[in-house]
PDB file of C-alpha atoms in Angstrom:
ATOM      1  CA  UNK A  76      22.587 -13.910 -10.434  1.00 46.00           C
ATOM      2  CA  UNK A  77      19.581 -12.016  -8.847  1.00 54.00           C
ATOM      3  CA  UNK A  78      18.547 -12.856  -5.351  1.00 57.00           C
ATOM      4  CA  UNK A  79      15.620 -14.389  -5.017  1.00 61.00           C
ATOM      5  CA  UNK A  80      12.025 -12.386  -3.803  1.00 75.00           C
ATOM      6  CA  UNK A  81      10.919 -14.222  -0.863  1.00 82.00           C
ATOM      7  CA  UNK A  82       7.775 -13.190   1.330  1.00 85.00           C
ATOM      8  CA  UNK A  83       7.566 -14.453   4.471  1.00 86.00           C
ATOM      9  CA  UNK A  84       3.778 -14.867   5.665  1.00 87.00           C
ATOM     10  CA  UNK A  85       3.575 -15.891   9.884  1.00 87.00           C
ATOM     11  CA  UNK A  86       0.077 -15.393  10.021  1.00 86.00           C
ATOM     12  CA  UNK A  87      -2.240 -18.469  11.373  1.00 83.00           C
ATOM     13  CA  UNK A  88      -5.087 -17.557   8.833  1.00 81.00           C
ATOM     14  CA  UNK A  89      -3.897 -20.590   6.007  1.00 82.00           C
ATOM     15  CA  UNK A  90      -6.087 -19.855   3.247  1.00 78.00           C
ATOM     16  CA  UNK A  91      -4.775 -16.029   3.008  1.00 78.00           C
ATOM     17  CA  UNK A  92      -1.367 -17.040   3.210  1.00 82.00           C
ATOM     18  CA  UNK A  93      -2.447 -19.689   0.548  1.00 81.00           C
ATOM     19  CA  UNK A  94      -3.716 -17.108  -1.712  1.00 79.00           C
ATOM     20  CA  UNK A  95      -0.902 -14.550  -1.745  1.00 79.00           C
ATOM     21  CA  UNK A  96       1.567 -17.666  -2.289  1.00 82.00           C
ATOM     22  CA  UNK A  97      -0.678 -18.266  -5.245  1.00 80.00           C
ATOM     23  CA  UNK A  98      -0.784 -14.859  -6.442  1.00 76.00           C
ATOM     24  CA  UNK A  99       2.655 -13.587  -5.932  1.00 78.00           C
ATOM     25  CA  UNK A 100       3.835 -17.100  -7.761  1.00 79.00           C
ATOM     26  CA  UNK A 101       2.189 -15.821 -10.849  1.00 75.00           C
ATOM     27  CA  UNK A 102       5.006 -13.523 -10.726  1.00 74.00           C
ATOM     28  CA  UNK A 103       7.744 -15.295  -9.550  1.00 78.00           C
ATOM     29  CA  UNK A 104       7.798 -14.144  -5.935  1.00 79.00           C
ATOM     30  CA  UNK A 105       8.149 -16.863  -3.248  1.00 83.00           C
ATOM     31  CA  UNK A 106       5.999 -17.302  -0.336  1.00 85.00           C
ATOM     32  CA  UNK A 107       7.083 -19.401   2.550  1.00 85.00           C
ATOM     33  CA  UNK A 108       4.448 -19.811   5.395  1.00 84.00           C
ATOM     34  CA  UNK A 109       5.166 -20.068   9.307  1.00 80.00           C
ATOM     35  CA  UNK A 110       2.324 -20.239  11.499  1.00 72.00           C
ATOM     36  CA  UNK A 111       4.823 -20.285  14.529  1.00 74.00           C
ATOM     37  CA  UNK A 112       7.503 -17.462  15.645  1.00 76.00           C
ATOM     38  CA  UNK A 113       9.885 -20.500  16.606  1.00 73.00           C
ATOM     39  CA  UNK A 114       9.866 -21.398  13.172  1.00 72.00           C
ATOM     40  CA  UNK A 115      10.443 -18.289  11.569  1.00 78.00           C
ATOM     41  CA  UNK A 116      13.616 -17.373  13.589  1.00 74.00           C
ATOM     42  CA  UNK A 117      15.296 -21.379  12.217  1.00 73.00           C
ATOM     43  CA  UNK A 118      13.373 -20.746   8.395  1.00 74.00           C
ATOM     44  CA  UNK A 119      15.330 -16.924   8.210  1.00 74.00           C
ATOM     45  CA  UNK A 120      18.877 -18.614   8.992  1.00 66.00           C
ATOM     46  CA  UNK A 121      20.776 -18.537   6.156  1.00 58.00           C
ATOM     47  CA  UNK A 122      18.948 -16.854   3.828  1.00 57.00           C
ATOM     48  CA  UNK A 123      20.362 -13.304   3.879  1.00 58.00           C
ATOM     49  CA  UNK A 124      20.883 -13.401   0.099  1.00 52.00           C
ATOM     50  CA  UNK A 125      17.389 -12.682  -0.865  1.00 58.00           C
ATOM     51  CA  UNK A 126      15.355  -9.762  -1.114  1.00 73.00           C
ATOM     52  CA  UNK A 127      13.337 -10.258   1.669  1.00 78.00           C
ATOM     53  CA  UNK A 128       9.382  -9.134   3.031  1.00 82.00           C
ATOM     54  CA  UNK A 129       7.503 -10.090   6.857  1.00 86.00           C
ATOM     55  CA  UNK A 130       4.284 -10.072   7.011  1.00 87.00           C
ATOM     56  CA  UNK A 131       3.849 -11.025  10.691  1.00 89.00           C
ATOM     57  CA  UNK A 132       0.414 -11.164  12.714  1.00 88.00           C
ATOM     58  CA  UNK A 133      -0.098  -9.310  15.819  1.00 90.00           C
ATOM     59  CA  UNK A 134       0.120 -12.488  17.596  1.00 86.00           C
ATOM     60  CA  UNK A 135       1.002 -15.949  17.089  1.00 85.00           C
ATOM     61  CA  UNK A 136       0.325 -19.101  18.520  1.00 82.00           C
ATOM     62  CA  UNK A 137       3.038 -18.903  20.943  1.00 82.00           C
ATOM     63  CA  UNK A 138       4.534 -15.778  20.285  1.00 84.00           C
ATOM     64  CA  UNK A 139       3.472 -11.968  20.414  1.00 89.00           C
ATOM     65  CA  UNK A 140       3.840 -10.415  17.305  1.00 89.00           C
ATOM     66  CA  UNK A 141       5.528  -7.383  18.339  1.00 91.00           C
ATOM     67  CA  UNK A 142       7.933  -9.088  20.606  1.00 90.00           C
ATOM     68  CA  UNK A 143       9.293 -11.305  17.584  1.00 89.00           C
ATOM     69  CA  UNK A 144       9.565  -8.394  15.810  1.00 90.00           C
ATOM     70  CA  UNK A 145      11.877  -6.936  18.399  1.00 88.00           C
ATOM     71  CA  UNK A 146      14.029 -10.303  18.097  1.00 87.00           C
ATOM     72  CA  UNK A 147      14.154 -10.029  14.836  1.00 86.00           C
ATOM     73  CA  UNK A 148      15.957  -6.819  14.724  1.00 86.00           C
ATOM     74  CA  UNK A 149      18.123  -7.295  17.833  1.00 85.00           C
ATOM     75  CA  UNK A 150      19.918 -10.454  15.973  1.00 82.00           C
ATOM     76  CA  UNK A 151      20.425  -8.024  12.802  1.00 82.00           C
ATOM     77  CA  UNK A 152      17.564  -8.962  10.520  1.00 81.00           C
ATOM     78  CA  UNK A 153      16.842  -5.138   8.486  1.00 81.00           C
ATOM     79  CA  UNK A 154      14.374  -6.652   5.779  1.00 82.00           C
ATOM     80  CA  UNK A 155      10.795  -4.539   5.823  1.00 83.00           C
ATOM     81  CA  UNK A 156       8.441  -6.169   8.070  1.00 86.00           C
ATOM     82  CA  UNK A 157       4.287  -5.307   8.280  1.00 85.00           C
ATOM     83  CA  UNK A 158       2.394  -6.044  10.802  1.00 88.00           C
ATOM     84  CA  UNK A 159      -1.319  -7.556  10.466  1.00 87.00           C
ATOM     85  CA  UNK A 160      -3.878  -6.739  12.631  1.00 86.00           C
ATOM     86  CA  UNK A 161      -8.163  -6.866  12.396  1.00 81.00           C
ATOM     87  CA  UNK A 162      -8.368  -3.501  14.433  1.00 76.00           C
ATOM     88  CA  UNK A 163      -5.343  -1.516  13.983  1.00 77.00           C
ATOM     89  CA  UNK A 164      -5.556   1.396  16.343  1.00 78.00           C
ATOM     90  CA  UNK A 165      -3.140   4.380  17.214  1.00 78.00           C
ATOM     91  CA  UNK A 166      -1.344   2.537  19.791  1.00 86.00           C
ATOM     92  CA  UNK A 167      -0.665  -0.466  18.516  1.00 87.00           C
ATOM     93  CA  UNK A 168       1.051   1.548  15.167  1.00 83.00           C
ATOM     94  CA  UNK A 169       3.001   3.564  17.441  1.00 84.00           C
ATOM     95  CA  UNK A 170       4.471   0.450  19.506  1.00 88.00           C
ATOM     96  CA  UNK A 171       5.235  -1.194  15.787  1.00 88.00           C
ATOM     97  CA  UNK A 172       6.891   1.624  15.039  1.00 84.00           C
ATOM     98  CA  UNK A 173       9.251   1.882  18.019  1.00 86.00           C
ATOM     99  CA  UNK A 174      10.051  -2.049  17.259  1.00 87.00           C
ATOM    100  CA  UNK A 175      10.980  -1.659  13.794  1.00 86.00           C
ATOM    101  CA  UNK A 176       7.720  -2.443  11.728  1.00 86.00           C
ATOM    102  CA  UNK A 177       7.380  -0.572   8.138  1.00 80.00           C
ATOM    103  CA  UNK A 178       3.847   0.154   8.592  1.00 78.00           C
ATOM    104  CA  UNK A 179       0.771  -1.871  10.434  1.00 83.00           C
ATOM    105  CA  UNK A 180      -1.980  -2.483   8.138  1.00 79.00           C
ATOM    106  CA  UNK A 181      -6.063  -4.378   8.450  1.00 77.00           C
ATOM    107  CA  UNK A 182      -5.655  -7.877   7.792  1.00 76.00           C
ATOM    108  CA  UNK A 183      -9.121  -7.570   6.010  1.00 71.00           C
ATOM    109  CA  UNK A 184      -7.633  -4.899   3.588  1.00 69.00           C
ATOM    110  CA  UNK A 185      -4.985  -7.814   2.442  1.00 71.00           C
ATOM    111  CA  UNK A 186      -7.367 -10.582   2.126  1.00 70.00           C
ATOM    112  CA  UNK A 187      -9.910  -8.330   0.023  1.00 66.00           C
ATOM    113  CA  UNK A 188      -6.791  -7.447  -2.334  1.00 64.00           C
ATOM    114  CA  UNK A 189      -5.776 -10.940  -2.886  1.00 68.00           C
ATOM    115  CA  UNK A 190      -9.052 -13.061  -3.201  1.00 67.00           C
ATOM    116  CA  UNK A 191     -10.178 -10.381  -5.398  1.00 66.00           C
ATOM    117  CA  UNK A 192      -6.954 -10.071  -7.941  1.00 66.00           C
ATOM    118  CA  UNK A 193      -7.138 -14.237  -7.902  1.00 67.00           C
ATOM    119  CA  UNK A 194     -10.678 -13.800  -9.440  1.00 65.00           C
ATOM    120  CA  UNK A 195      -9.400 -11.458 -11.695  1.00 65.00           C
ATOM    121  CA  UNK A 196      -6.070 -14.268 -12.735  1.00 65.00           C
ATOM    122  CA  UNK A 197      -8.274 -16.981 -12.300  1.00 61.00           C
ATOM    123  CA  UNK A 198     -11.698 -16.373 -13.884  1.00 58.00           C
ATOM    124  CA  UNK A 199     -14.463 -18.917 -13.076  1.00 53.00           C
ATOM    125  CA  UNK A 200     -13.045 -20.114 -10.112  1.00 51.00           C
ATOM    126  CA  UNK A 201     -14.772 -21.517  -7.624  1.00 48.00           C
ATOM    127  CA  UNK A 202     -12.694 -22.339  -4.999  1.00 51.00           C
ATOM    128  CA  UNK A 203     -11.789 -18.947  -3.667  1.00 49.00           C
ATOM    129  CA  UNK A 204     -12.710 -17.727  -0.458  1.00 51.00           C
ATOM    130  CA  UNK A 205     -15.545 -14.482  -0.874  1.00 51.00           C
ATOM    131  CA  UNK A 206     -13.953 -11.548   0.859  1.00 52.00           C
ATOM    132  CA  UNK A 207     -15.396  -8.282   1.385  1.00 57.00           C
ATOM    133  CA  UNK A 208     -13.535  -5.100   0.244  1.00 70.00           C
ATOM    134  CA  UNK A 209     -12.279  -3.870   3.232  1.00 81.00           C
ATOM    135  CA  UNK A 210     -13.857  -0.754   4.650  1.00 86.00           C
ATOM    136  CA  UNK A 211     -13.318   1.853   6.997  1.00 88.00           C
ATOM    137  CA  UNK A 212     -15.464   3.986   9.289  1.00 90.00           C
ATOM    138  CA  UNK A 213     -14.895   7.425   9.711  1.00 92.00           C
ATOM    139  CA  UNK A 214     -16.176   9.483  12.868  1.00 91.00           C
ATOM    140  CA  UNK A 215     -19.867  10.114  11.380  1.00 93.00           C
ATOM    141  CA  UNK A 216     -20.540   6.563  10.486  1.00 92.00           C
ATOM    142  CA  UNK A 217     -20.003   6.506   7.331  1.00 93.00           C
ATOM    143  CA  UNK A 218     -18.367   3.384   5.950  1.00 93.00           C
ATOM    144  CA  UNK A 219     -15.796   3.509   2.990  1.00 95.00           C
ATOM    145  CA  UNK A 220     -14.695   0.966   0.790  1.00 92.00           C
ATOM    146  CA  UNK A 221     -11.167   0.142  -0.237  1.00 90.00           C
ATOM    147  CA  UNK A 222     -10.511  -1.623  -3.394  1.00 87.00           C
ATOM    148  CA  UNK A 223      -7.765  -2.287  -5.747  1.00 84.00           C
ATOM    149  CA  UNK A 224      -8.142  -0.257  -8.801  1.00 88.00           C
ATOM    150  CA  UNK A 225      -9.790  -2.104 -12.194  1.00 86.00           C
ATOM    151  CA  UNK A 226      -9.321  -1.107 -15.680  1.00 88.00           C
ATOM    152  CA  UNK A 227     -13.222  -0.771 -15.600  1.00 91.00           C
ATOM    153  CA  UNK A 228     -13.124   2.178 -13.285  1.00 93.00           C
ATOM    154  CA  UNK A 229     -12.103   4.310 -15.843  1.00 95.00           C
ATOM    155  CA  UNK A 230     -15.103   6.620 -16.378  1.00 95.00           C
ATOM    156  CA  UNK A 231     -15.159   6.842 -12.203  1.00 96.00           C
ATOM    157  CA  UNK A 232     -11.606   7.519 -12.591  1.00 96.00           C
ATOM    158  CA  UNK A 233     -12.367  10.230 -14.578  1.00 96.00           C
ATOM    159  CA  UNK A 234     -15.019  11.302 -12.948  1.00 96.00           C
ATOM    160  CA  UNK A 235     -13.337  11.625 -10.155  1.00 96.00           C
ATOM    161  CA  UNK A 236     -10.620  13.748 -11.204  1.00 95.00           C
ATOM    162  CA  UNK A 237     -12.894  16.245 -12.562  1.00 95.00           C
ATOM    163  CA  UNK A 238     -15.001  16.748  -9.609  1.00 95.00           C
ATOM    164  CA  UNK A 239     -11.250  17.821  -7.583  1.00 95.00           C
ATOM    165  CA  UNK A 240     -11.455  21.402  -7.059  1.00 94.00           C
ATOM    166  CA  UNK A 241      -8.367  23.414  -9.285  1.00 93.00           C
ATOM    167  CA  UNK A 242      -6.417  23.468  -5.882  1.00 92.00           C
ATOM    168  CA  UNK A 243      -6.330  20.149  -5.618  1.00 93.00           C
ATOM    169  CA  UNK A 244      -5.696  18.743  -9.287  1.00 92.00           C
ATOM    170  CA  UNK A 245      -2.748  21.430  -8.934  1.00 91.00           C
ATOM    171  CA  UNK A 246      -1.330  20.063  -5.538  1.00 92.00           C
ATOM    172  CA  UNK A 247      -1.674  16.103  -7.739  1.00 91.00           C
ATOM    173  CA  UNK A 248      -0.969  16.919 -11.385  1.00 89.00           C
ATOM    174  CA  UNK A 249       0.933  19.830 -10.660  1.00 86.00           C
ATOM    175  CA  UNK A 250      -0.926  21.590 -13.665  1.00 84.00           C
ATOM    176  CA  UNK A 251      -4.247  22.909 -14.506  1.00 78.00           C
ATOM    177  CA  UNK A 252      -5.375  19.813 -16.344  1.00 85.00           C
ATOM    178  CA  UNK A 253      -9.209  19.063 -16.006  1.00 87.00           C
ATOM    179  CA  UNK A 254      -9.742  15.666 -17.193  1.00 91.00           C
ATOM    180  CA  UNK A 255      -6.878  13.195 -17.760  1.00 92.00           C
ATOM    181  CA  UNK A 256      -6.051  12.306 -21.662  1.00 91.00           C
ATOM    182  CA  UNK A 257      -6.862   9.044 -22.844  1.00 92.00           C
ATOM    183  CA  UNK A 258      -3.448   7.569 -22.810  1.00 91.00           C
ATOM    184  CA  UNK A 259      -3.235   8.938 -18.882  1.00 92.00           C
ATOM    185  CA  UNK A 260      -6.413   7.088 -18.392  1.00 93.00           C
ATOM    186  CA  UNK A 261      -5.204   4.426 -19.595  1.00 92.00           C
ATOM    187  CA  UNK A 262      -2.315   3.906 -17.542  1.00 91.00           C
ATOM    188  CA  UNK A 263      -3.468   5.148 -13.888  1.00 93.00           C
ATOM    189  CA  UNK A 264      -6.631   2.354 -14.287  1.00 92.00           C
ATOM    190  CA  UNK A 265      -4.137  -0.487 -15.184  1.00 87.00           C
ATOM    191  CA  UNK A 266      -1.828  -1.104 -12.880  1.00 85.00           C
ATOM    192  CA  UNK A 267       0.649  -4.022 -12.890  1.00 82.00           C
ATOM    193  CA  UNK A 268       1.192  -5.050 -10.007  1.00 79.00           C
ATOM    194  CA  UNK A 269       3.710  -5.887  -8.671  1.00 77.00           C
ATOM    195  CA  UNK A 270       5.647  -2.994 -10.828  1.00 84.00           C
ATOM    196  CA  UNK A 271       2.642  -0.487 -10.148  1.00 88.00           C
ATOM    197  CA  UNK A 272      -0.395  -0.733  -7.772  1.00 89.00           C
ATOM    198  CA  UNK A 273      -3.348   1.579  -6.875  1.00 91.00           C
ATOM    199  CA  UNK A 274      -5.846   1.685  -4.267  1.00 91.00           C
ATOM    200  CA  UNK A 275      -9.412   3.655  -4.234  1.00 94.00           C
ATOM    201  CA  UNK A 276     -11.836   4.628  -1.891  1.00 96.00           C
ATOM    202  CA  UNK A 277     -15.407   4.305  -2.745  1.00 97.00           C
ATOM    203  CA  UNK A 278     -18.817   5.469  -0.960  1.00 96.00           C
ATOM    204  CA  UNK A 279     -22.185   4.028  -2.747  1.00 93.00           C
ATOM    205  CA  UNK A 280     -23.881   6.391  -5.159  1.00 91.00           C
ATOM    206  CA  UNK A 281     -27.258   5.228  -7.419  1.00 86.00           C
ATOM    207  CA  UNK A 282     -26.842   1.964  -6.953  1.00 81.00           C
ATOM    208  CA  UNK A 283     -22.808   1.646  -7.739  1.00 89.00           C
ATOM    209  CA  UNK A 284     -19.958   3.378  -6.478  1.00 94.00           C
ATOM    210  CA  UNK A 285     -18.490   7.250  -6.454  1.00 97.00           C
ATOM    211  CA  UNK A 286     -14.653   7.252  -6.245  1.00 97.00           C
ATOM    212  CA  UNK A 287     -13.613   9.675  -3.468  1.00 98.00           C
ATOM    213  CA  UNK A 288      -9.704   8.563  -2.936  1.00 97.00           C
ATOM    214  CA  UNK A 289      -6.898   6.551  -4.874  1.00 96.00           C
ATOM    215  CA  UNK A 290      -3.231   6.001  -3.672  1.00 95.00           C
ATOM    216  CA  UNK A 291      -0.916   4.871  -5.823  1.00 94.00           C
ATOM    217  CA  UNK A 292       3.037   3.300  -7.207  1.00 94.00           C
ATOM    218  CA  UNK A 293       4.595   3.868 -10.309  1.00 93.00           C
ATOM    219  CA  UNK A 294       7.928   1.954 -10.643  1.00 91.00           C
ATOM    220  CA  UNK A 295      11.153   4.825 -11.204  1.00 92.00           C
ATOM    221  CA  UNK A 296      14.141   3.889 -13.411  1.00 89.00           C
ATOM    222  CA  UNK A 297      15.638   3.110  -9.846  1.00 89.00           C
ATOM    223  CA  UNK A 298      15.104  -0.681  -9.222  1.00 86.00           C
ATOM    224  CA  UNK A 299      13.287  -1.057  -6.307  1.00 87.00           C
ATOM    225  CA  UNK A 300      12.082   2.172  -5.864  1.00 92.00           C
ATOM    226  CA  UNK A 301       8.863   3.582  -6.685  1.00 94.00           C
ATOM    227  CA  UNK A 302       6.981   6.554  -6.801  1.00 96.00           C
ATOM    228  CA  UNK A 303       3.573   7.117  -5.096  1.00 96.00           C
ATOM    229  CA  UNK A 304       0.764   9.444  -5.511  1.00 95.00           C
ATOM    230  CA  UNK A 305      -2.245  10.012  -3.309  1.00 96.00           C
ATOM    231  CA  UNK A 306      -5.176  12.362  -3.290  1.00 95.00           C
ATOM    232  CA  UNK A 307      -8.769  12.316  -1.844  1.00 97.00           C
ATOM    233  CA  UNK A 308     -11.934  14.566  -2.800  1.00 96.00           C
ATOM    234  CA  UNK A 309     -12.050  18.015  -1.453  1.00 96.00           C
ATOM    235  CA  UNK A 310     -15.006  17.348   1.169  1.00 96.00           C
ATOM    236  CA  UNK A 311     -13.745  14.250   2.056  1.00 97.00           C
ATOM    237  CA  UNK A 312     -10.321  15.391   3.422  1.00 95.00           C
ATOM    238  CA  UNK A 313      -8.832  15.299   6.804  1.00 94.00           C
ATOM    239  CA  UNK A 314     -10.665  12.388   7.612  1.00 95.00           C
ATOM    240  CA  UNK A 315      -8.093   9.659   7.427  1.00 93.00           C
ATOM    241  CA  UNK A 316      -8.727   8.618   4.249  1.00 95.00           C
ATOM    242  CA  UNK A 317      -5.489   8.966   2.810  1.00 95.00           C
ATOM    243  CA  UNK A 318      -3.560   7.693   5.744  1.00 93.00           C
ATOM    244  CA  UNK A 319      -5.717   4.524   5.161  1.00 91.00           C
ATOM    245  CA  UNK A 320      -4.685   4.586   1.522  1.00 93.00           C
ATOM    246  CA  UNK A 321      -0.916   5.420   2.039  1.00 92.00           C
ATOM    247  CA  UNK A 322      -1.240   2.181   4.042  1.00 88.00           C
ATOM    248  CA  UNK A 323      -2.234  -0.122   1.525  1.00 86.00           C
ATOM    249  CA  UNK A 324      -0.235   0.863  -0.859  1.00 89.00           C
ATOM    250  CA  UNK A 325       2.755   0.516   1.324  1.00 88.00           C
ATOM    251  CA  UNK A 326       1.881  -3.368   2.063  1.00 81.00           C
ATOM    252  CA  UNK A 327       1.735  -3.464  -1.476  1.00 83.00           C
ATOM    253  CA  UNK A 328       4.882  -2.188  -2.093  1.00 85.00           C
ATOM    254  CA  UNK A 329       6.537  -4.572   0.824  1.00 82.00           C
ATOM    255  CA  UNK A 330       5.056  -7.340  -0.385  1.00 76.00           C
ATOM    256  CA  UNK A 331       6.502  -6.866  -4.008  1.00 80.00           C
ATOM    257  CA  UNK A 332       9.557  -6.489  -3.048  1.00 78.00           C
ATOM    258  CA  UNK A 333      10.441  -2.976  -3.322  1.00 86.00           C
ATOM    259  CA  UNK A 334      12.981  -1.077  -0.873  1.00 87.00           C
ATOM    260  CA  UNK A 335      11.692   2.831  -0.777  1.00 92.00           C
ATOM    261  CA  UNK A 336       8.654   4.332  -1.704  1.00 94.00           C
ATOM    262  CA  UNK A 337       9.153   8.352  -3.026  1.00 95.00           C
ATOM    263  CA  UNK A 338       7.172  11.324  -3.832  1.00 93.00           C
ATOM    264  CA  UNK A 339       7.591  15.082  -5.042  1.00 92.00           C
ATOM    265  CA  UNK A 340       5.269  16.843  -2.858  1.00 93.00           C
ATOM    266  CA  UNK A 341       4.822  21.020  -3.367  1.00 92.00           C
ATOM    267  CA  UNK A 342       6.090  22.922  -0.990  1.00 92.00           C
ATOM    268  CA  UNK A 343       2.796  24.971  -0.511  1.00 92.00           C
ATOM    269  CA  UNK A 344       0.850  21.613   0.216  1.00 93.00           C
ATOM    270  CA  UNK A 345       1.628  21.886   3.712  1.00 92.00           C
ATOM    271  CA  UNK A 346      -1.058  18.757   4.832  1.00 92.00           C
ATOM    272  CA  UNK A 347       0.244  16.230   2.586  1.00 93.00           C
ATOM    273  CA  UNK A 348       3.735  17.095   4.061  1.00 94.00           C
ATOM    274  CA  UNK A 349       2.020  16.834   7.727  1.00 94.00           C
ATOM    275  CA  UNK A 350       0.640  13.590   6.338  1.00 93.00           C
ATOM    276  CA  UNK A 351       4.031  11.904   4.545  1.00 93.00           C
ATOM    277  CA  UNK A 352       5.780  12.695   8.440  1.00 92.00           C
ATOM    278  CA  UNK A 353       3.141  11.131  10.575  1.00 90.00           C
ATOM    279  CA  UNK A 354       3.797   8.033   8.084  1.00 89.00           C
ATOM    280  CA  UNK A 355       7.424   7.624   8.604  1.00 88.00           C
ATOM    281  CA  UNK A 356       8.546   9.502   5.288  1.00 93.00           C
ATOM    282  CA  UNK A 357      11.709  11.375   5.184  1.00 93.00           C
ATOM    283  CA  UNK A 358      11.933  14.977   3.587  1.00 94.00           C
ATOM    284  CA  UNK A 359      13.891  16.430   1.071  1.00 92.00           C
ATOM    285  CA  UNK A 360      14.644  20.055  -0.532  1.00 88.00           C
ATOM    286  CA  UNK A 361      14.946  19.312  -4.081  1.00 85.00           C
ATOM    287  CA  UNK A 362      18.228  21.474  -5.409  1.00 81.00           C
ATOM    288  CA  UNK A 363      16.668  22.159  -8.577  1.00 81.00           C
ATOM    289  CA  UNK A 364      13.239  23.155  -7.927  1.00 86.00           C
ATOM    290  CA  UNK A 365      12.688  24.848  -4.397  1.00 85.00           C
ATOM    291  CA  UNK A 366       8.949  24.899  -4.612  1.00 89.00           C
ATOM    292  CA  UNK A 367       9.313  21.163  -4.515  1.00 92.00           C
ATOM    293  CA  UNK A 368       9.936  18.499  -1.540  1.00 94.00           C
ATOM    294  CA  UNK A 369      11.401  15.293  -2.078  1.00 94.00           C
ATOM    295  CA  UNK A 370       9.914  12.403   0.560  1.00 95.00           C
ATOM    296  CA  UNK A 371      11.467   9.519   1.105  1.00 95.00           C
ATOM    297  CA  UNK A 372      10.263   6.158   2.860  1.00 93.00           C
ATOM    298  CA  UNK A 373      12.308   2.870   3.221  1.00 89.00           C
ATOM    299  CA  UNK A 374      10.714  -0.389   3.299  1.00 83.00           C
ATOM    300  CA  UNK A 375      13.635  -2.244   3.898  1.00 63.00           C
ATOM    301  CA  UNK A 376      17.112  -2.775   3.259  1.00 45.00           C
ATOM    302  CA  UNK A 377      17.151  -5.048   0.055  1.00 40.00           C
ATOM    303  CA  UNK A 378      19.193  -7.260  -0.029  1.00 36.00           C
ATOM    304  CA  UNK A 379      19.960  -7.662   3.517  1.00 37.00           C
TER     305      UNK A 379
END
């Protein structure tokens, strides 16, 4: 028998933790809510045959967030844990890191994901919270939104990839293609999530929005692994855009249940390597292609 997919949400904000319960049910993930460290620790006894996913606030009512987390890998627990926070900042990811956390991520960037797929399960409804996409700002004041990806983004999808320069639809697609074929299209603008996910970045443009970033999973014949793909507009690089995305999508991935994210990155693309390291990825020389580097993240061990 399969173990069980079991997120555990200790977070004191109910009607998010409500929302993902009702979300992830729709695909037969569990969601069991703490709002108390003391009650985590007794609810995670016993339970080691499940596939298991933390997302744990930066505090608690009587509990630090980080200092549970430390607890929770002194006694043994290995299963990926994400820390939510409303202003994420340098130190605080460094000080997750050191404790064990797979990634800290906005709490606003979560909420905006799941009140907005609900809408999308649930059309018509009118008892869901209104959440704005989250945004970020980057040093010049300009604010970017991050979305989930919608099968009606396809002609901004494909705008998009069109207006990459050749250098960077190389360092992506590892080809020359221009635009992406129909069936491509398709695909990359419907994810399923929980087996595939994507993430854009959006600035306004005459009245709508221009797509300047997506980050994205792709389930491998590997269970429980996936493979990602990220890439931002030429003018818009170096600006922490993609970390942002890599971010989200790796939340994503926790919270579905999957135990490595992987990527194929070319050897010549020396600052998406520099990126994949300063988020915790592993790298690989691939034996049978040497202009090619394997990275590597784990999310967890699954099962513990």
């Amino acid at each position: 028998m399969e173990p069980a997919t079991v997120v555990y949400v200790a977070d004191p904000d109910e009607a998010m933790t409500q929302a993902l319960a009702t979300l992830l049910g729709c695909y037969g993930i569990t969601v069991h809510a703490v709002n108390r460290g003391a009650g985590l620790l007794d609810d995670l006894a016993g339970t080691s045959g499940d596939r298991r996913c933390l997302l744990l606030a930066e505090s608690l009512p009587d509990v630090d967030g980080l200092a549970l987390l430390a607890r929770l890998r002194a006694v043994g627990h290995t299963f990926p844990v994400v820390i939510l926070a409303d202003r994420p900042g340098d130190a605080l990811r460094e000080a997750a890191t050191r404790a064990g956390a797979a990634d800290v991520v906005d709490r606003p960037l979560v909420a905006a994901y799941l009140f907005a797929r609900l809408a999308e399960l649930i059309p018509g409804s009118t008892s869901l919270p209104v959440v704005s996409p989250s945004t970020m700002e980057l040093e010049d004041g300009t604010l970017v939104t991050l979305r989930m990806m919608r099968p009606e983004d396809a002609d901004m999808e494909q705008a998009f990839v069109s207006s990459l320069s050749d250098r960077s639809r190389y360092m992506r697609f590892f080809s020359g293609l221009k635009q992406l074929p129909p069936f491509m299209l398709e695909e990359l603008t419907n994810p399923r999530y929980p087996a595939s996910y994507a993430l854009i970045a959006t600035i306004p443009a005459d009245g709508g929005e221009r797509q300047i970033g997506v980050a994205r999973y792709a389930p491998t014949d590997q269970p429980g692994r996936a493979e990602f793909a990220v890439v931002v507009a030429d003018e818009w690089q170096g600006r922490g855009i993609a970390s942002q995305l890599m971010r989200g999508i790796t939340v994503a991935a926790s919270v579905a249940g999957l135990s490595q994210l992987e990527g194929l990155v070319l050897a010549e693309n020396r600052s998406m390597l520099a990126l994949a390291k300063h988020l915790g990825f592993n790298q690989e020389s691939c034996p049978d292609d040497k202009a090619l580097v394997r990275v590597v993240k784990s999310l967890g061990k699954a099962p513990d």
